[in-house]
PDB file of C-alpha atoms in Angstrom:
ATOM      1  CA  UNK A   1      39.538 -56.817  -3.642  1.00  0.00           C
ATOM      2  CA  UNK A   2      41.763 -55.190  -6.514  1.00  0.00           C
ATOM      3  CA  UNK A   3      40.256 -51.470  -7.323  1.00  0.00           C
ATOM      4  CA  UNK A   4      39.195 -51.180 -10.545  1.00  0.00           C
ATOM      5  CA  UNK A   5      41.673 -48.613 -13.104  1.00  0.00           C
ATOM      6  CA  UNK A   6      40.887 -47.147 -16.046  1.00  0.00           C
ATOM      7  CA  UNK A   7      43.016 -47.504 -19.479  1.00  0.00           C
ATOM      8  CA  UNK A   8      41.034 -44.734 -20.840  1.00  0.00           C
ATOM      9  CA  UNK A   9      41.602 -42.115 -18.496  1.00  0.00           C
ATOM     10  CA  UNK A  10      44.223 -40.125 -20.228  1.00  0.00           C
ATOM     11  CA  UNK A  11      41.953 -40.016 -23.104  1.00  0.00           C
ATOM     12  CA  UNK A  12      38.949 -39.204 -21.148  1.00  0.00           C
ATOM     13  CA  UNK A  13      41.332 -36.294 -19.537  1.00  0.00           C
ATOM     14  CA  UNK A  14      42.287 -35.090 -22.714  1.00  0.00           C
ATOM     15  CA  UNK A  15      38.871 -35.255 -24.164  1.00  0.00           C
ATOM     16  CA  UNK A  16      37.238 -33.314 -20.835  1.00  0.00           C
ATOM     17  CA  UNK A  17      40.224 -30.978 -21.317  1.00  0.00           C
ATOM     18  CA  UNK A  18      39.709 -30.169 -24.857  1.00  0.00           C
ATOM     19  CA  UNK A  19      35.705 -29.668 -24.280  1.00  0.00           C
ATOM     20  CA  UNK A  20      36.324 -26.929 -21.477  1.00  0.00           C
ATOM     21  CA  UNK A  21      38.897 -25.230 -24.191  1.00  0.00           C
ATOM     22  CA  UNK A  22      36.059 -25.235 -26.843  1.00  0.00           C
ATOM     23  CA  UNK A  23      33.460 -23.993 -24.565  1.00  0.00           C
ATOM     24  CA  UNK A  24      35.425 -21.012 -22.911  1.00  0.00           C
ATOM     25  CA  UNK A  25      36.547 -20.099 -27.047  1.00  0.00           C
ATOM     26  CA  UNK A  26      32.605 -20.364 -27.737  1.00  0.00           C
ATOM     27  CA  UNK A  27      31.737 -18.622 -24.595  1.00  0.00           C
ATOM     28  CA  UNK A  28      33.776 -15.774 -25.815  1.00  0.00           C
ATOM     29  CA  UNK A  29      32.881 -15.686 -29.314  1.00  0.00           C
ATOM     30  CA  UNK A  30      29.477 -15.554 -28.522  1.00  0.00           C
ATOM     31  CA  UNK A  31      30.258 -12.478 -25.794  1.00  0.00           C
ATOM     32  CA  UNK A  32      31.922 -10.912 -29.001  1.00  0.00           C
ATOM     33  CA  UNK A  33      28.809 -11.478 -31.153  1.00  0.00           C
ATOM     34  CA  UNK A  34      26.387  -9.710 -28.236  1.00  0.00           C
ATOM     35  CA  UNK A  35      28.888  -7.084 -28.117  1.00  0.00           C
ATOM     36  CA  UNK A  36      28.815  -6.416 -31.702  1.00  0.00           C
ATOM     37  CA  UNK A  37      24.788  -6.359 -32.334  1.00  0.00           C
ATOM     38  CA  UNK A  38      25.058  -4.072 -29.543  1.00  0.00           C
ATOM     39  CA  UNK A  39      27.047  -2.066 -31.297  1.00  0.00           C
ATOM     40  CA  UNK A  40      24.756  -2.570 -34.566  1.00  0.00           C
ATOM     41  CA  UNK A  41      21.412  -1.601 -32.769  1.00  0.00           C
ATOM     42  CA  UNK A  42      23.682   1.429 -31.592  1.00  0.00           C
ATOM     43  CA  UNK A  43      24.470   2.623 -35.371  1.00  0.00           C
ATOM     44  CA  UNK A  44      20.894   1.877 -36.570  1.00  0.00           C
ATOM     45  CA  UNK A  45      19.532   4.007 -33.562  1.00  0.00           C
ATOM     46  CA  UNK A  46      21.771   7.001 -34.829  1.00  0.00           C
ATOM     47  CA  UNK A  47      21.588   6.288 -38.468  1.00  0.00           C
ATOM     48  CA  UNK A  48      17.215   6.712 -37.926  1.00  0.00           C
ATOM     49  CA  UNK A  49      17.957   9.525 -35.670  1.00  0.00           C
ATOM     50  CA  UNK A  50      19.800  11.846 -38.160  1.00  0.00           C
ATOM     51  CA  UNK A  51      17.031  10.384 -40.505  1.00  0.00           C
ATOM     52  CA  UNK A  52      14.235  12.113 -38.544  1.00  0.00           C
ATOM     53  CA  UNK A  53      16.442  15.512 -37.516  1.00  0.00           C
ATOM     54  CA  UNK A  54      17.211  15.613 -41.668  1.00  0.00           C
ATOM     55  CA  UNK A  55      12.922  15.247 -42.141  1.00  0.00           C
ATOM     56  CA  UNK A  56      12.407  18.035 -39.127  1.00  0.00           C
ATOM     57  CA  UNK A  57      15.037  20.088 -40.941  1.00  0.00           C
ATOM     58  CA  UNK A  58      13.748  20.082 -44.586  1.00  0.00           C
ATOM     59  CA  UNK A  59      10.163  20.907 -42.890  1.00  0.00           C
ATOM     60  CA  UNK A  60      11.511  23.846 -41.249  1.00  0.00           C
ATOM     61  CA  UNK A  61      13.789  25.094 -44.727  1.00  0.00           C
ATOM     62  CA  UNK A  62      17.155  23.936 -44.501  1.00  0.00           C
ATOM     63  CA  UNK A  63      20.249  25.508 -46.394  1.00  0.00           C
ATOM     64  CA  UNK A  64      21.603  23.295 -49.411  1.00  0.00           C
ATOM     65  CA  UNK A  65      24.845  23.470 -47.413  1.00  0.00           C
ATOM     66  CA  UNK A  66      23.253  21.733 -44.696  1.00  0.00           C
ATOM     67  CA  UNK A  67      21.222  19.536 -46.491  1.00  0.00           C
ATOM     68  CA  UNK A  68      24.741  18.524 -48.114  1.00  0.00           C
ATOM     69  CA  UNK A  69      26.125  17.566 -44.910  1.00  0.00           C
ATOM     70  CA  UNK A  70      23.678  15.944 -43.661  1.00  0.00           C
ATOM     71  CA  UNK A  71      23.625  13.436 -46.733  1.00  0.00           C
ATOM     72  CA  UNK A  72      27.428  12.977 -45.851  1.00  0.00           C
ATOM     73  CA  UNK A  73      26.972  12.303 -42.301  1.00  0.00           C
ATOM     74  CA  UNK A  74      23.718   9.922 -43.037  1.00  0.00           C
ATOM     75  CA  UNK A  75      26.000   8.489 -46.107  1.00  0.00           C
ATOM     76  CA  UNK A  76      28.580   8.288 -43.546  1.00  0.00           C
ATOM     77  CA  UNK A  77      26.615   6.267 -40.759  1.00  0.00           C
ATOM     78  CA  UNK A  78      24.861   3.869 -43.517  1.00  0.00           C
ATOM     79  CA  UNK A  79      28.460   2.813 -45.076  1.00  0.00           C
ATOM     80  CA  UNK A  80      29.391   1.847 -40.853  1.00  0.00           C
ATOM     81  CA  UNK A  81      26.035  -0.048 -40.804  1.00  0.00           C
ATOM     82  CA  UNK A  82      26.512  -2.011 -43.687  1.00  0.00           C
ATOM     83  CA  UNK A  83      30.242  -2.560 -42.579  1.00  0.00           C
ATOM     84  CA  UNK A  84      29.266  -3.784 -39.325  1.00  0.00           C
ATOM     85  CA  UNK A  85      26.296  -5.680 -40.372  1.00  0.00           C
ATOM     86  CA  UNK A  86      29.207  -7.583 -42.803  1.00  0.00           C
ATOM     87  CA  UNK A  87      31.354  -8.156 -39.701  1.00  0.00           C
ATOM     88  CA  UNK A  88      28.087  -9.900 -37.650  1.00  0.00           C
ATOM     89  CA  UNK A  89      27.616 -12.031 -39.986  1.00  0.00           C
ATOM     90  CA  UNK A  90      31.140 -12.780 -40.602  1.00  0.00           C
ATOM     91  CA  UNK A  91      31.278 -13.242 -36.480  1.00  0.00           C
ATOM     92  CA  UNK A  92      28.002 -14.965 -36.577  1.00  0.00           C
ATOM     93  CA  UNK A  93      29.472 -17.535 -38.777  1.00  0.00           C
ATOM     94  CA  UNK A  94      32.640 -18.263 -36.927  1.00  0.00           C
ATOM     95  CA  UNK A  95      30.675 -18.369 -33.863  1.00  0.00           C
ATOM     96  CA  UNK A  96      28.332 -20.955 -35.167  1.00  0.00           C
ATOM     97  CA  UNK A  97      31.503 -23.320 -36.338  1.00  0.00           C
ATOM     98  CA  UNK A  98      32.521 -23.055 -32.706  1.00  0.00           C
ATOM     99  CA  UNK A  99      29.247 -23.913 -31.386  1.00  0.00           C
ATOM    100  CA  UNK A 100      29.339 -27.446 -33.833  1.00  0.00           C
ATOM    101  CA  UNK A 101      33.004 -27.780 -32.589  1.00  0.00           C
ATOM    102  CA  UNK A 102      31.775 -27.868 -29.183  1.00  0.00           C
ATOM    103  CA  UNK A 103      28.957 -29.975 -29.931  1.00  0.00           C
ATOM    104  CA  UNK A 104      31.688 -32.189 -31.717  1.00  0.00           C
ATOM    105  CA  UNK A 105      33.957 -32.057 -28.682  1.00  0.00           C
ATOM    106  CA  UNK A 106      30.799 -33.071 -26.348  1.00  0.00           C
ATOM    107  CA  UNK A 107      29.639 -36.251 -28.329  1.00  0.00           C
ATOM    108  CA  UNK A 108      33.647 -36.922 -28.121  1.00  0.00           C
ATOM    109  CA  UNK A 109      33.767 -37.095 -24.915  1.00  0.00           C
ATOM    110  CA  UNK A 110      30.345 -38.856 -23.941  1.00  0.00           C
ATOM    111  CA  UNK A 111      31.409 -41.561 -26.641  1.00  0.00           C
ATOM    112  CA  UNK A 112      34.600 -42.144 -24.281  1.00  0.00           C
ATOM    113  CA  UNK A 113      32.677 -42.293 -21.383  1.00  0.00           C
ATOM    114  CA  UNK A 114      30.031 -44.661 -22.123  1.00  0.00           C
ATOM    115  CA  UNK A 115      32.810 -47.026 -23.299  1.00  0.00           C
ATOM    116  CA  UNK A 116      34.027 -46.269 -19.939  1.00  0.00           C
ATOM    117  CA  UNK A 117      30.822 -46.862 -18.212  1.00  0.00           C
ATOM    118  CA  UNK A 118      30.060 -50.557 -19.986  1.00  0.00           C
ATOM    119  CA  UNK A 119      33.743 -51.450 -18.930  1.00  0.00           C
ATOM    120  CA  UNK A 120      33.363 -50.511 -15.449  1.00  0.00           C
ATOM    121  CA  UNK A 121      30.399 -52.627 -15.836  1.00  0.00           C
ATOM    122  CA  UNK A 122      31.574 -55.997 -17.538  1.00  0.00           C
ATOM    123  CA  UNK A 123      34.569 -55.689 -14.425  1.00  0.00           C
ATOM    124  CA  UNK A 124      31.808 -55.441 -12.439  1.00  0.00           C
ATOM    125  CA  UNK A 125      30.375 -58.111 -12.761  1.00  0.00           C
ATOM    126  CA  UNK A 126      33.247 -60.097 -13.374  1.00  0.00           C
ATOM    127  CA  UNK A 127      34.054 -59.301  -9.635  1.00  0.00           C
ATOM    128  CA  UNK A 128      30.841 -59.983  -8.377  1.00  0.00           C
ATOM    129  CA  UNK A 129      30.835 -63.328 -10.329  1.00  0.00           C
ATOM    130  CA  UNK A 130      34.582 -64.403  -8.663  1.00  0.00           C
ATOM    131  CA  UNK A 131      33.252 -63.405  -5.014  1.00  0.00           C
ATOM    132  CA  UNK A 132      30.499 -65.747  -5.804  1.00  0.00           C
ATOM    133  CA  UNK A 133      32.601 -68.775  -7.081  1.00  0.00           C
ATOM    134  CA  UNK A 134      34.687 -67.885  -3.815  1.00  0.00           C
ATOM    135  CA  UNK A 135      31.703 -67.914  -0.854  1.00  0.00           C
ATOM    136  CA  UNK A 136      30.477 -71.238  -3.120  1.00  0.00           C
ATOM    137  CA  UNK A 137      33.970 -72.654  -2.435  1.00  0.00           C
ATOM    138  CA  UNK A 138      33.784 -71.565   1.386  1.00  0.00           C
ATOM    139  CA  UNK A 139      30.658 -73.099   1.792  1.00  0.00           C
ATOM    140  CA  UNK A 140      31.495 -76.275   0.328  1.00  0.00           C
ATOM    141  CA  UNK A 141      28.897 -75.965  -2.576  1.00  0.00           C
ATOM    142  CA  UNK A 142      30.283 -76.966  -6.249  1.00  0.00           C
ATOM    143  CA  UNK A 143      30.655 -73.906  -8.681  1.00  0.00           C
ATOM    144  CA  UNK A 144      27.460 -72.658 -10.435  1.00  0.00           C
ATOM    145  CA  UNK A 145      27.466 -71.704 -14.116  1.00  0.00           C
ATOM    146  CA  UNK A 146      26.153 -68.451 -14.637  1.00  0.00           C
ATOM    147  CA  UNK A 147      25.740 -66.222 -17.328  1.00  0.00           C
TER     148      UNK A 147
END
């Protein structure tokens, strides 16, 4: 009984190949993008922090000196914040692109394989419907005409 081969396996390679490439760049980006709101919770934590030590201060009587550098250092923190709030959603964005490329590179690849699949099939039952004709010939009965 011949075996049945595949003309679309080099393209179903390539296509399984180029899915696993996507997913480890997406996997990564989206590490990146964890890291970095991390990060962002980190500098909103200290930006609120200095917030409330400035508050505790001016209750207490603080210098104009003082009170001068911390504005700086809360002017300071804020301009990070914002900076890294522009980079998030800058990464944010590139990380949802990869997430439709890998979407893109999954209905690829199941398109390949369900053309795959109803091949396999149609040889299938191709086979089956030769082995038939040939017992039907053993057995002395005339061919059938099926479907």
């Amino acid at each position: 009984m011949p075996r049945y081969q595949s003309k679309l396996d080099a393209v179903l390679r390539q296509r399984k190949r180029r899915e696993g490439e996507v997913q480890e760049e997406f996997i990564e980006m989206k590490h990146d993008l964890d890291t970095a709101q991390d990060q962002l919770h980190r500098l909103h934590s200290e930006l609120e922090s200095a917030l409330k030590d400035l508050a505790e201060q001016q209750v207490k009587g603080i210098a104009p000196g003082e009170l001068d550098l911390y504005y700086r250092l809360i002017k300071h923190q804020y301009d990070r914040l914002e900076e890294r709030r522009k980079a998030l959603r800058h990464l944010a964005d590139r990380c949802e692109k990869k997430r439709e490329d890998l979407l893109e590179a999954t209905r690829e690849k199941k398109v390949v394989e369900k053309i795959e699949e109803k091949r396999k099939g149609l040889y299938l039952k191709e086979l089956e419907k030769k082995e038939r004709n040939l017992l039907d010939e053993l057995a002395g009965r005339p061919k059938r005409e099926s479907p």
